[in-house]
Structures are given as C-alpha cells and as structure tokens.
Short mmCIF file of C-alpha atoms in Angstrom, two decimals:
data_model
loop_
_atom_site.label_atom_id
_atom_site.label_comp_id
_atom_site.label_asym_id
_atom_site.label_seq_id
_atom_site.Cartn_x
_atom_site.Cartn_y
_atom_site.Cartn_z
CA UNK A 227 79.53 -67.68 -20.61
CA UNK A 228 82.03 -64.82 -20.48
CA UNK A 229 83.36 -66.77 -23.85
CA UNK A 230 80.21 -67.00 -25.88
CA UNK A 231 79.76 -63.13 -24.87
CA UNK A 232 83.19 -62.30 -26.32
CA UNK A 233 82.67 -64.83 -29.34
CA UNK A 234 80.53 -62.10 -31.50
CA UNK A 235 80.45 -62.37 -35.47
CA UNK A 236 79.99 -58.89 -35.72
CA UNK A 237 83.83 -59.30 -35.13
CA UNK A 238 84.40 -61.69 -37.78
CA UNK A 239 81.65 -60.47 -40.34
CA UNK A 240 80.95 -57.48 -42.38
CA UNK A 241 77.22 -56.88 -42.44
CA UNK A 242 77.68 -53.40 -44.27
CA UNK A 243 76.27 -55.51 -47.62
CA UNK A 244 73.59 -56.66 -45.77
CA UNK A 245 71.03 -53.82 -44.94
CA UNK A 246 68.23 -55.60 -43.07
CA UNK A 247 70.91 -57.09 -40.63
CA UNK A 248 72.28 -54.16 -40.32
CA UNK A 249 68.83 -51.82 -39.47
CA UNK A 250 68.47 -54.63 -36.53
CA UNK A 251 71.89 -53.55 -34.49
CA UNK A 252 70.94 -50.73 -32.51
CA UNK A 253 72.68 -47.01 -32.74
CA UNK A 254 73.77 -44.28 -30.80
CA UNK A 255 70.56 -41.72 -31.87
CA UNK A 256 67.93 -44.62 -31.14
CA UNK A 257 69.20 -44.94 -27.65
CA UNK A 258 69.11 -41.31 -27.52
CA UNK A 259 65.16 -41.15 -28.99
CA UNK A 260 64.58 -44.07 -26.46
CA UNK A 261 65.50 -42.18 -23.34
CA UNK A 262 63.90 -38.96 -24.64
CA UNK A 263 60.64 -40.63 -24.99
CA UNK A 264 61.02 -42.66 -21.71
CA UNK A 265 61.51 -39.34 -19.76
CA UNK A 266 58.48 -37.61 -21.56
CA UNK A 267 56.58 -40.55 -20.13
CA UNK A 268 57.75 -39.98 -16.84
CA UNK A 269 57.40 -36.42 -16.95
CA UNK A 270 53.74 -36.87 -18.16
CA UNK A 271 53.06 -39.40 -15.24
CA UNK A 272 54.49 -37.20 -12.98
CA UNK A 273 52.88 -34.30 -13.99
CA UNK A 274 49.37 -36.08 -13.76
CA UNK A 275 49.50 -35.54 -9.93
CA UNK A 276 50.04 -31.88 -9.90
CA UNK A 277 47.25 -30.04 -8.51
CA UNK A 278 44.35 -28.52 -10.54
CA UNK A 279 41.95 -26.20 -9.93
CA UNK A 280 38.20 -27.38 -11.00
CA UNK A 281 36.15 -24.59 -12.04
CA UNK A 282 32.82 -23.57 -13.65
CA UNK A 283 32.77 -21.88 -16.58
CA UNK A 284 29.77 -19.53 -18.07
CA UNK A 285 29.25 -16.72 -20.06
CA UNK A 286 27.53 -13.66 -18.59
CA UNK A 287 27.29 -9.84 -19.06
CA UNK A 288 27.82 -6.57 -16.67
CA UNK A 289 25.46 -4.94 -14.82
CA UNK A 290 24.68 -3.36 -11.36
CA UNK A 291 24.19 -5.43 -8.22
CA UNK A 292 20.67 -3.29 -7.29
CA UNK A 293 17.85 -3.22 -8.94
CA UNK A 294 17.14 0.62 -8.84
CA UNK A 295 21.28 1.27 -10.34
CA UNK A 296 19.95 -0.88 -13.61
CA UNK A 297 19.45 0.83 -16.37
CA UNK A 298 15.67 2.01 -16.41
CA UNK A 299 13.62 3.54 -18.80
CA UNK A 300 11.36 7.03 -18.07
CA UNK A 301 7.18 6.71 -18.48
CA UNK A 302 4.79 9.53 -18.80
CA UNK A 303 2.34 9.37 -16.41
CA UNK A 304 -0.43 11.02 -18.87
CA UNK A 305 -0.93 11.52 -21.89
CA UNK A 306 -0.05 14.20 -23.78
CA UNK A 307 1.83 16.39 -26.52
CA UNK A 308 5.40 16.97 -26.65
CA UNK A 309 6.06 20.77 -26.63
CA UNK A 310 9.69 20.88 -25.76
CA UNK A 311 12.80 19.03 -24.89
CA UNK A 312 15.86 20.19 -22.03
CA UNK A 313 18.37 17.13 -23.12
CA UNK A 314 20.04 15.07 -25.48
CA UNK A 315 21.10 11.61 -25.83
CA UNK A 316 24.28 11.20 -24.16
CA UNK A 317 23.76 14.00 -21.15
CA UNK A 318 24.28 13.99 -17.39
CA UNK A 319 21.31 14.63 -15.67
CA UNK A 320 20.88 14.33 -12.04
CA UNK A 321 17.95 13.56 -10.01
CA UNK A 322 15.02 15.84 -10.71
CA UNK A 323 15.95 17.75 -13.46
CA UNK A 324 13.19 18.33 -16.72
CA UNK A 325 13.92 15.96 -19.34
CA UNK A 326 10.74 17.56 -21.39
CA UNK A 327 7.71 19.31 -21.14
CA UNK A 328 4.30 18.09 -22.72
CA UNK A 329 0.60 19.59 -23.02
CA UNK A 330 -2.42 18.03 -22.31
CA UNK A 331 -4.53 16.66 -25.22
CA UNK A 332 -7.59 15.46 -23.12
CA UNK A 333 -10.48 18.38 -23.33
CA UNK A 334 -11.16 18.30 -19.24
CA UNK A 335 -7.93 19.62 -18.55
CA UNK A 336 -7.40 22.49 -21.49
CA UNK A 337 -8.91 25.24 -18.70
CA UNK A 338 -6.07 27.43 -17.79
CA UNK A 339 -7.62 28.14 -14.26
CA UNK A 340 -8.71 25.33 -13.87
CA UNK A 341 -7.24 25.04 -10.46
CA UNK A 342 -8.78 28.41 -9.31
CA UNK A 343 -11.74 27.15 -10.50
CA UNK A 344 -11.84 24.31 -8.17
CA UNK A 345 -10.46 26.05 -5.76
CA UNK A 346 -13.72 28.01 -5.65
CA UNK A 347 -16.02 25.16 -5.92
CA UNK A 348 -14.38 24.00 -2.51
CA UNK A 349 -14.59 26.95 -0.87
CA UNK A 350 -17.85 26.99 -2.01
CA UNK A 351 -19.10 23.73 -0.74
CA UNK A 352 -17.31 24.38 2.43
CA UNK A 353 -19.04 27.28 3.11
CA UNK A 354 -22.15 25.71 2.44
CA UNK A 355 -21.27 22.78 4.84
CA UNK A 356 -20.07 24.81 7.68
CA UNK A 357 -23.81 27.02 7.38
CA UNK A 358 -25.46 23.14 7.66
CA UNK A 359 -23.47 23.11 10.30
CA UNK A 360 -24.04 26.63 12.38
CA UNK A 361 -28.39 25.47 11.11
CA UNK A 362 -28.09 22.29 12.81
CA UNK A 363 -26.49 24.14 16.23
CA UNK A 364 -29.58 26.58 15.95
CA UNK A 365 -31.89 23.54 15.40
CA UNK A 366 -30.02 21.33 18.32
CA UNK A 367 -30.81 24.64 20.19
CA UNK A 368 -34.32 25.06 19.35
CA UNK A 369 -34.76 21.54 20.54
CA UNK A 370 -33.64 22.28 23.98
CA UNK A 371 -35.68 25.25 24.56
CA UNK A 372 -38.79 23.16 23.56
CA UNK A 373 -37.43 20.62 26.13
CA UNK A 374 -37.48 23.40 28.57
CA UNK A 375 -40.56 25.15 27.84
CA UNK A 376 -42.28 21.94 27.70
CA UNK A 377 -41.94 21.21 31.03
CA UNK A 378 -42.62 24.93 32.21
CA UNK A 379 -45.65 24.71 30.35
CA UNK A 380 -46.74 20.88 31.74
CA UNK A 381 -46.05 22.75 35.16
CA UNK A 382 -48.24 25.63 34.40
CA UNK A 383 -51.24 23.33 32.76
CA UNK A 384 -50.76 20.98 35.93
CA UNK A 385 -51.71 23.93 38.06
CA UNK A 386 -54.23 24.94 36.01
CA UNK A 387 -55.55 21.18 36.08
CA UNK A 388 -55.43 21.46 40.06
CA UNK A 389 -56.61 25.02 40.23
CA UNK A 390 -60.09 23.77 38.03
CA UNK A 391 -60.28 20.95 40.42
CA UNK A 392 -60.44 23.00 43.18
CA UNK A 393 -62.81 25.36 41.37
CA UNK A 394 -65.37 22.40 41.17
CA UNK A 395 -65.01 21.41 44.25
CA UNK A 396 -65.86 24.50 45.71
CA UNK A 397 -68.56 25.24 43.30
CA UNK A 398 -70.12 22.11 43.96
CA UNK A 399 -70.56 23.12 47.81
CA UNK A 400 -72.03 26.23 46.71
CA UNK A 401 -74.18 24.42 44.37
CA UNK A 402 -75.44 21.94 47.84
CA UNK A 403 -76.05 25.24 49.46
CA UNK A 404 -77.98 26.89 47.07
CA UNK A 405 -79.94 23.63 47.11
CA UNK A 406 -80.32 23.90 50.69
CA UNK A 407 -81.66 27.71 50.87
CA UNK A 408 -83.54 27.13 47.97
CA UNK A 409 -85.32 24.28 49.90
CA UNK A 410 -85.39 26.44 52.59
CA UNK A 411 -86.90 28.93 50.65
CA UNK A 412 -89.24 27.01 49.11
CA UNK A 413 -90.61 25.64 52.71
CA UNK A 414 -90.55 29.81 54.05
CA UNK A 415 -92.49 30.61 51.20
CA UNK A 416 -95.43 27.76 51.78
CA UNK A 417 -95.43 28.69 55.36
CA UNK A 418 -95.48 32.77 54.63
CA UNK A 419 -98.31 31.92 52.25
CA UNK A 420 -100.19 29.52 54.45
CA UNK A 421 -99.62 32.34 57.45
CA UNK A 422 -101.59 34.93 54.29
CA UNK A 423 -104.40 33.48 53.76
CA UNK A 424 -105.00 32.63 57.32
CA UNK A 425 -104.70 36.39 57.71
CA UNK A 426 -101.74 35.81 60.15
CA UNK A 427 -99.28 37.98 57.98
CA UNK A 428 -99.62 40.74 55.57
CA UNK A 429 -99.61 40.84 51.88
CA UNK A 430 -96.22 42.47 52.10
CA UNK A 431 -94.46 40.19 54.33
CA UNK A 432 -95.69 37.28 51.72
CA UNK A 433 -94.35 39.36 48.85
CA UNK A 434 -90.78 39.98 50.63
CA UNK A 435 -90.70 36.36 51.25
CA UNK A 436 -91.66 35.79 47.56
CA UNK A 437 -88.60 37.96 46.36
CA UNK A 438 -86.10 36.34 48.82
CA UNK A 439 -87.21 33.06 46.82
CA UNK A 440 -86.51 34.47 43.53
CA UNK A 441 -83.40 35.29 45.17
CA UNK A 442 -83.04 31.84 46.23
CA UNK A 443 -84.12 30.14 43.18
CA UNK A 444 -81.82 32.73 41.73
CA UNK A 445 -78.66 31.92 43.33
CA UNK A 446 -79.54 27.96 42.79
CA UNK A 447 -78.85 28.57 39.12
CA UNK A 448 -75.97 30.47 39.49
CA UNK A 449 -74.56 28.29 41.72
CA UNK A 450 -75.16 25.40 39.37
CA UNK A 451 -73.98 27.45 36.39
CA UNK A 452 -70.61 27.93 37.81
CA UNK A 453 -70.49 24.67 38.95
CA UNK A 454 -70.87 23.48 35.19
CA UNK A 455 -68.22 26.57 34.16
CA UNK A 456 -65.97 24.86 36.40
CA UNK A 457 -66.34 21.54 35.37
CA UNK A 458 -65.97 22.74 31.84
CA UNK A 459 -62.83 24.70 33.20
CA UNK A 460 -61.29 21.37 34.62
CA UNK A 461 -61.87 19.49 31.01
CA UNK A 462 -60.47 22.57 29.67
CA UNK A 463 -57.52 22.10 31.86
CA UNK A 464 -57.10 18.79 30.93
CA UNK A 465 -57.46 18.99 27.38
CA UNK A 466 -54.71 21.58 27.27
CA UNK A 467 -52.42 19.15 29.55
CA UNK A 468 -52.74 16.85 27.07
CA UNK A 469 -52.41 19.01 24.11
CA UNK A 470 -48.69 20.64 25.67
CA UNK A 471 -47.88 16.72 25.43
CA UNK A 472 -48.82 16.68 21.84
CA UNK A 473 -47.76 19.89 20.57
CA UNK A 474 -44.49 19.27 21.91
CA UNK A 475 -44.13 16.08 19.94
CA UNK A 476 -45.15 17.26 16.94
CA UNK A 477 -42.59 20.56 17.60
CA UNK A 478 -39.57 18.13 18.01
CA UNK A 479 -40.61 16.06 15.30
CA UNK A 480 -40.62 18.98 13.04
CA UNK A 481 -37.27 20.25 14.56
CA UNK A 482 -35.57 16.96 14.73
CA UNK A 483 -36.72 16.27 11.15
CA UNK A 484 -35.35 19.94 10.14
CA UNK A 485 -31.84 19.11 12.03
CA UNK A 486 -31.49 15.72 10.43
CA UNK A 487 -32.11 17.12 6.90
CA UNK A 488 -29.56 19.82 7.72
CA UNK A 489 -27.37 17.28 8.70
CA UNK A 490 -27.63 14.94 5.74
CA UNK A 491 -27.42 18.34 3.64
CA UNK A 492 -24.26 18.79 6.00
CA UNK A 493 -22.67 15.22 5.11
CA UNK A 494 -23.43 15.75 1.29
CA UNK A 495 -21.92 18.92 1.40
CA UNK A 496 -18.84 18.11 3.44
CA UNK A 497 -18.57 14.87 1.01
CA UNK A 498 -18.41 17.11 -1.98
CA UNK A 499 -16.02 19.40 -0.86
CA UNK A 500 -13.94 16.45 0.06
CA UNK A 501 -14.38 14.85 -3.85
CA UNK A 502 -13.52 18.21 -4.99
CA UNK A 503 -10.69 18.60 -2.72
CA UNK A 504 -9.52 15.15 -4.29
CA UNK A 505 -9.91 16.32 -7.61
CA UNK A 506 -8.07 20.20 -6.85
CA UNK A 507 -5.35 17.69 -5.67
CA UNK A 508 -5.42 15.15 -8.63
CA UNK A 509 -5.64 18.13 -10.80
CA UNK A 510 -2.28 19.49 -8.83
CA UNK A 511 -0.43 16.82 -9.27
CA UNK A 512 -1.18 15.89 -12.73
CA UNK A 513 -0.25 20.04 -13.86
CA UNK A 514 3.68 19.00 -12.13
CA UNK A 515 3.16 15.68 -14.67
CA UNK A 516 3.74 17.89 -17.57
CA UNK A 517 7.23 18.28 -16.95
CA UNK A 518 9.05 14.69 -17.06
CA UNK A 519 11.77 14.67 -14.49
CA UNK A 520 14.90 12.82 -14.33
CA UNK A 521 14.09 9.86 -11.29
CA UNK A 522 17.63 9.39 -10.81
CA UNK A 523 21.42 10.71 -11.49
CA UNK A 524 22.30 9.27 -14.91
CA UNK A 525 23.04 9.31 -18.48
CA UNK A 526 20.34 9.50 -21.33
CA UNK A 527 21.01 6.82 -23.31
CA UNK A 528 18.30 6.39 -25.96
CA UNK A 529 15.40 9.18 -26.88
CA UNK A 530 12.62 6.12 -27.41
CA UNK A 531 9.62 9.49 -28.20
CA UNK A 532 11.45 12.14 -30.75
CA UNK A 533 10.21 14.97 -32.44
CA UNK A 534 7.85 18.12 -31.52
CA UNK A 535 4.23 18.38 -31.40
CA UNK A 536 4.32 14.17 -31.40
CA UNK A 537 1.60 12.62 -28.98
CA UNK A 538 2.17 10.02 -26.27
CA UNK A 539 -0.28 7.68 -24.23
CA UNK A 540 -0.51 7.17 -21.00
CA UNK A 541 2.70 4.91 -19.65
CA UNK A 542 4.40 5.16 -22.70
CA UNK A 543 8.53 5.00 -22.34
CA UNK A 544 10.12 8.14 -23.32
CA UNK A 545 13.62 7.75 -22.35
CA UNK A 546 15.78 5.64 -21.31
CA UNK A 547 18.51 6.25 -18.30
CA UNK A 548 21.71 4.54 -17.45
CA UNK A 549 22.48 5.37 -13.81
CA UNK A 550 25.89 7.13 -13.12
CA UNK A 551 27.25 5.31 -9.62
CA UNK A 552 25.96 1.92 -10.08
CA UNK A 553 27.65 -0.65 -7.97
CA UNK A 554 28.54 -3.41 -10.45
CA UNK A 555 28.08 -6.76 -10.80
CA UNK A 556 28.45 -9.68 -13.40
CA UNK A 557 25.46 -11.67 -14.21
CA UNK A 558 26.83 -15.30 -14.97
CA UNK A 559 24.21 -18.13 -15.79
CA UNK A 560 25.88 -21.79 -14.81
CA UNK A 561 23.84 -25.26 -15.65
CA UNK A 562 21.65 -27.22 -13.14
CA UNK A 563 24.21 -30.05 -13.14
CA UNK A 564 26.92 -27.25 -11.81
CA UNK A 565 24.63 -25.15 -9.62
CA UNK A 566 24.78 -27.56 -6.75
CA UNK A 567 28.44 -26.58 -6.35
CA UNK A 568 27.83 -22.57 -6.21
CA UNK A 569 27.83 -21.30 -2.56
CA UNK A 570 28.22 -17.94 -1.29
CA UNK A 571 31.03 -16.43 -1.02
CA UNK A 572 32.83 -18.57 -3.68
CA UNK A 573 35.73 -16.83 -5.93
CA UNK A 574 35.04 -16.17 -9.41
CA UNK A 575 37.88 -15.33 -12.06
CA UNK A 576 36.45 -13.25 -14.81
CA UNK A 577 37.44 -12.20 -18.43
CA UNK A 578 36.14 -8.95 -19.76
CA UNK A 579 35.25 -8.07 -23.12
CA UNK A 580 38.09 -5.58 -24.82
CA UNK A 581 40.38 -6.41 -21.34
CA UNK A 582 42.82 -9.71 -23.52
CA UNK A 583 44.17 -11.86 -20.97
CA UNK A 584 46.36 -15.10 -20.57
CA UNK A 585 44.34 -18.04 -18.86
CA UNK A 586 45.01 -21.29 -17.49
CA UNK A 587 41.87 -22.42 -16.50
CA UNK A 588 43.50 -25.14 -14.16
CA UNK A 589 45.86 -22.84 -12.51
CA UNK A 590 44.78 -19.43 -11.77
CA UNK A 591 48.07 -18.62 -9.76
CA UNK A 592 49.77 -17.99 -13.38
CA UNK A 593 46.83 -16.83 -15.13
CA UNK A 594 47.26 -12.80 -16.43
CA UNK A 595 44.76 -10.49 -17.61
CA UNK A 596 41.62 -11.73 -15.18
CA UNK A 597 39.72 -9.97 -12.68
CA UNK A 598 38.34 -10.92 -9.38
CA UNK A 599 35.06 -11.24 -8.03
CA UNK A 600 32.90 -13.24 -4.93
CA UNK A 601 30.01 -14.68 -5.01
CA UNK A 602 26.97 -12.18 -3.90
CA UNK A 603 23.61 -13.81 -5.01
CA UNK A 604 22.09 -17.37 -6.13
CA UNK A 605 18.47 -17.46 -7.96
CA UNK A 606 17.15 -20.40 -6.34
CA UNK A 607 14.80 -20.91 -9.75
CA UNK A 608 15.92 -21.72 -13.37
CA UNK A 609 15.02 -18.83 -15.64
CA UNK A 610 13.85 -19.69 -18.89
CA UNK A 611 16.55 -21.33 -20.53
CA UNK A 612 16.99 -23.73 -17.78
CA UNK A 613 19.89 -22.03 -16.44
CA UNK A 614 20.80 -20.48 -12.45
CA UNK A 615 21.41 -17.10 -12.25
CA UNK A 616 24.10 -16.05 -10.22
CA UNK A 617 25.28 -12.07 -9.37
CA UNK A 618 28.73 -11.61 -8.64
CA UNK A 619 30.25 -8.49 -7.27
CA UNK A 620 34.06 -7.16 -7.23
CA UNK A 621 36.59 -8.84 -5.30
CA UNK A 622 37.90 -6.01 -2.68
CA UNK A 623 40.88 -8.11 -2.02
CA UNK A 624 41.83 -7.99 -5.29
CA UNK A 625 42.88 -5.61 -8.32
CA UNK A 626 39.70 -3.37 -8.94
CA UNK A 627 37.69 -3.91 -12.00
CA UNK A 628 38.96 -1.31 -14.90
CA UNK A 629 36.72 2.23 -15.04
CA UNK A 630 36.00 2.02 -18.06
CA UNK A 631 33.74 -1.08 -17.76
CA UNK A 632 29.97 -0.20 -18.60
CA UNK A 633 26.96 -2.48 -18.08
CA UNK A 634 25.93 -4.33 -20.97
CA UNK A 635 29.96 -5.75 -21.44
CA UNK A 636 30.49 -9.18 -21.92
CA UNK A 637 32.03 -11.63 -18.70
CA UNK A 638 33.34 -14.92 -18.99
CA UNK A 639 33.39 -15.97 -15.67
CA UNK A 640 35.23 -18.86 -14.32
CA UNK A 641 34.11 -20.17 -11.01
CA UNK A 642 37.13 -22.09 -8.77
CA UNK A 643 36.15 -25.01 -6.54
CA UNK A 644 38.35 -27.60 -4.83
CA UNK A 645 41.76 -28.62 -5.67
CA UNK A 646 42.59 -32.09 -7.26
CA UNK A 647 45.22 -33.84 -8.74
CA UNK A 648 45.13 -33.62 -12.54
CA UNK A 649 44.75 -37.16 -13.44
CA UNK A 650 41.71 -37.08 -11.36
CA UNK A 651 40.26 -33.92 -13.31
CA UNK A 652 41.37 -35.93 -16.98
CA UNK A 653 39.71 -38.93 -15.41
CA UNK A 654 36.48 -37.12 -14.02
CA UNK A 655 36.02 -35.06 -17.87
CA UNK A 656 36.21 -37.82 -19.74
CA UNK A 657 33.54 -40.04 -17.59
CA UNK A 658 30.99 -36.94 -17.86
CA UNK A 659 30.66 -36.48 -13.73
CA UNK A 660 30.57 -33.03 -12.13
CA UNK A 661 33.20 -31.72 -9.68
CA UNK A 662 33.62 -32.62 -6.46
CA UNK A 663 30.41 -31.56 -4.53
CA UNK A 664 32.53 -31.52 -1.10
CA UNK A 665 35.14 -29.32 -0.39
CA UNK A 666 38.21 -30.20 1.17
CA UNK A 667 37.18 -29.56 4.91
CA UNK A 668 34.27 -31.68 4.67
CA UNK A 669 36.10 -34.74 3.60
CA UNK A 670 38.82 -34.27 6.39
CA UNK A 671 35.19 -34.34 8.82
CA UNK A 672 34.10 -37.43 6.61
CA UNK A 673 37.21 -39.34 7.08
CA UNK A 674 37.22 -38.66 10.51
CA UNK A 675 33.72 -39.68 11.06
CA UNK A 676 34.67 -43.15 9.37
#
C-alpha cells in the first residue's frame, strides 16, 4: 500500500496542458474556502441555541393612565352669545379660571333683576303660607273652645232639662190639689146651698162660700196652667239639649271645613314658594353659567367656538383642554391570538416617536434608545377592530420617560415573554404558532408534576 501511495503520476506527468485535469487537483485557497464555510456552519448551529427573547409587538400612542388627566374638551351648559374671551390657544389655565363670558339669548332670562324679582315672589308666598298657618292655629283654637263650651253648655241644658222635670212634677201635685179643693169646694158649696134654702144659713154665708169656689175653681186653672207651662218648659229643655248637640256639629263642621281649606291654601302656598325657591336657585346657578370656567389645570389646545357676538347651543364644545400633570401611559393594542400571553405586571420595551433607537428585538440586554414600562391595565373586550387594549405605565426601575413626551406621540411597544433558544423561536415563526403560553416557572411545576 505504502508503494501505490508513493507511485503518483502527478510525479511523472505534466498536467499543466491539460486544464480539466488540472481544475480536479485541489489547492491551497479551496481548502481555505472549505474550512471558512465549515466554521460558518458551525458557528450558525451553534448560535441557534443562544437564548432569545419572544416578544409582542404593537403599535400604540401616548396618553394618560386616568381618565379625568385625558385630554377633554369644555361644554356650555346653556345657550347663549359669546360676549368676550380671557384666553388663547396655547395658555395655562388652572382650575377655575374664566375661559369666556356669554349672554343669554332665551327671552325668560333677559330681566336684569330677575333674581330680586323672585326673590320677592318667595317672600311673598312665604308670607302668605306662614298667615295659613297662624289662620289654621286660630281655627285649631276656635275648635277647642267649641269643644269646651259645648260641654258647659250640655251641662247647663242638662240642668235645665232636670230643673223642668222637677217643675212638672211639682206642678202636677199642685194641679191634684187644686183638683181636690176644687172637689171640695164644689161639695161645700152644694151643702152651703142646700143649708140656704132650708133656711139653715144666711144668704151671706152661701155667697162667701160661693166666692171661696171661684177661688177654688180659680186656683184649679192656674194650677193646671202651670202645670202645662211646665211641661212646655221641660220640651223646651229638651229641645234645646238637643239643639247644643246640633249646633255644635254644624259649628265644627264649619270650623273644621275653614281649617282644612286654610290648610290646603297652606300646602299650595308652601308648594309654591318651594317651586319658586327651585327656580330663584336654577336661576342662580344658571347667571354663574355665563362665565365658562376652566374644570381643570391645563393647556388650551384648540378654540372649537371663535369669534364675538357668535351663538352657541346648549352642550356645544367650546374648547378643548390638555391637562398639565397627567400621569402617562402608552396605549398599545396587541391581537387576540397574542392577548392570552399579556398578564399584569409584564415588561414592555417601547420606542418613541422623535426618541431613534438601536433594537434587537430578540435581545433587549443590547438594545439602545428604548424605554421601559409595566404592564398596568388589560381590556378584557376587543374594541372595534378586533384588537385588546392594553395601558402601560412607566417603568420606575428604569430610565424615566423623556419630558418632553406629550400625549398623542406615537409608541411602538414591544412586549417580552419567556426565554427560548433561537432555533426554537426560527422554528415556532415559520410554523405560524404563538409564543409559549407558560412561563418558565410553570413548566419547572409541570415537569415536576409528571
């Protein structure tokens, strides 16, 4: 063997004439090329398994993490004129200061007094509530004296009542005696007049006995005369027992009925003071609507009404405000497929417009130019374009956002998620599948559950 190996016809022949042959015997620079390429491979191979950092990227724009530090715009509560304006688009304005004045066009509020005038139509209906009031004490009053006197006067007619009673009674006794004498009488005066014409008395003992019946007969009539007076007396007495009974109803229906209308003239008067106090205070409030004021510190950014003397309707925008110490945030919108791997709390890398910077995507240890931010807030709803809303505030930890940023910039935000090796993030891309929706501490738990 070691002879064939030496026995070469290279040796022996000159191939310079022949150039095919001669392209076939290898060279010093093709070995070179050779090993050059062979290391790239291995380089490449080898630099499949360093790590790489998957991410999520989206677009998204600046602006403030609460709702009441977003840039609003100023309404008019009424409508009205536009007399005169106390800024101009680009100003400072803090918290209640006049942005512009405006006059009322509607014709129920052109009165000048026309809060003193209220004013006086509530005193006026107060007054004449509070004299309801002071007639229905009078008539509540009234109401208890007839109580009282109604039962003094039942107490007084009762007497009365038992007063006649006795009156009959003892009028009818009188009236049984004068029946008695004049029975008497009448027998005396048969006797006396028997005894006459017998001759046993005188003509003037039979005419004294004759008078003392008239007498009789006399008293008999009386006796039954005030016997009748009495009787009469006792119906009387009745009658007027019964009529303190009925007077007194009709006297407290008359006075309750009085109190009760003063009362219902008492409500309606009370209730229109109280509409009118409503509409002094509606009135009030509307006059401090004239002037516009500033709802929060800010900058005017846009004059939406312009001009003098122009007319506005009720809730129309005026102005628009950009608040001065807004706490901000970036907006980012990432796609349904990638919006399982958003949690709370996650670091984003951001790229802000007019702020260049040097990224690697895959490596955010040696990218330049990018500022932090965390996870603050995940929609749990797809807005219109399909897309998750996600709010993302400054990272603390890391180099502030620049001053200068304003809401409205543009954010590309890159979200970072799990570590892999590279050839697994070439091999995931190119088969379409989403990152890894585990992170690194809940495989170790998986593996260890297996």
């Amino acid at each position: 063997m070691l002879g064939i190996s030496k026995n070469k016809i290279s040796e022996n022949v000159s191939f310079d004439n022949f150039k095919s042959m001669s392209m076939t015997i290898p060279k010093d620079e093709s070995k070179k090329r050779i090993q050059i390429l062979l290391w790239t491979l291995i380089g490449m191979f080898l630099f499949l398994f360093l790590p790489w950092t998957q991410n999520i990227r989206s677009k998204g724009f600046v602006t403030a993490l609460r709702p009441d530090q977003r840039p609003q715009t100023v309404h008019s509560i009424i409508a009205g004129r536009i007399e005169k304006w106390y800024v101009a688009e680009g100003d400072y304005v803090q918290k209640g200061d006049t942005i512009l004045w405006i006059s009322e066009i509607k014709d129920d509020y052109f009165d000048p007094m026309l809060l003193e005038r209220t004013q006086m139509q509530v005193d006026a209906k107060t007054l004449s509530a509070k004299s309801y009031s002071e007639k229905v004490k009078s008539l509540e009053i009234q109401i208890q004296a007839l109580k009282e006197n109604n039962v003094l006067r039942k107490e007084q007619a009762e007497n009365r009542l038992r007063m006649a009673e006795l009156n009959v009674i003892s009028d009818s006794i009188r009236f049984e005696q004068s029946k008695v004498n004049f029975k008497v009488g009448t027998e005396q005066l048969k006797r006396t007049d028997k005894l006459y014409q017998e001759g046993l008395r005188s003509l003037t003992d039979f005419e004294q006995r004759e008078l003392r019946f008239q007498e009789v007969q006399a008293g008999l009539v009386a006796a039954e005369n005030n016997l009748l007076k009495s009787k009469n007396a006792l119906i009387a007495a009745q009658i007027e027992l019964n009529a303190i009974d009925n007077d007194f109803r009709d006297k407290m229906a008359k006075a309750s009925a009085d109190m009760y209308e003063a009362m219902s003239s008492q409500f309606d008067a009370e209730g229109t003071a109280t509409k009118l106090e409503n509409q002094y205070s509606n009135y009030e409030v509307r006059t401090g609507y004239r002037h516009v004021l500033a709802p929060q510190d800010g900058y005017i950014t846009e004059a939406i009404q312009v001009g003098i003397g122009e007319t506005i309707k009720e809730g129309a925008e005026i102005i628009s405000i950009l608040p001065g110490n807004a706490q901000l945030a970036v907006e980012m919108f990432v796609e349904p497929v990638d919006f399982p791997l958003i949690r709370l709390g996650n670091k984003v890398r951001f790229i802000f417009d007019g702020w260049p910077a040097i990224v690697f995507s895959g490596w955010p240890q040696i990218t330049n130019g990018t500022f932090g931010g965390v996870v603050q807030a995940i929609d749990n709803f797809a807005g219109p374009d399909g897309k998750y809303r996600v709010l993302v505030v400054e990272d603390l930890d890391e180099k502030p956002w620049p001053t200068q940023l304003r809401i409205g910039s543009g954010a590309d935000g890159i979200a970072l998620l799990n570590d892999v090796p590279l050839w697994y993030e070439i091999w995931r891309q190119l088969n379409g599948f989403p990152a890894d929706y585990y992170t690194a501490r809940e495989k170790a738990e998986n593996r260890k559950s297996k």
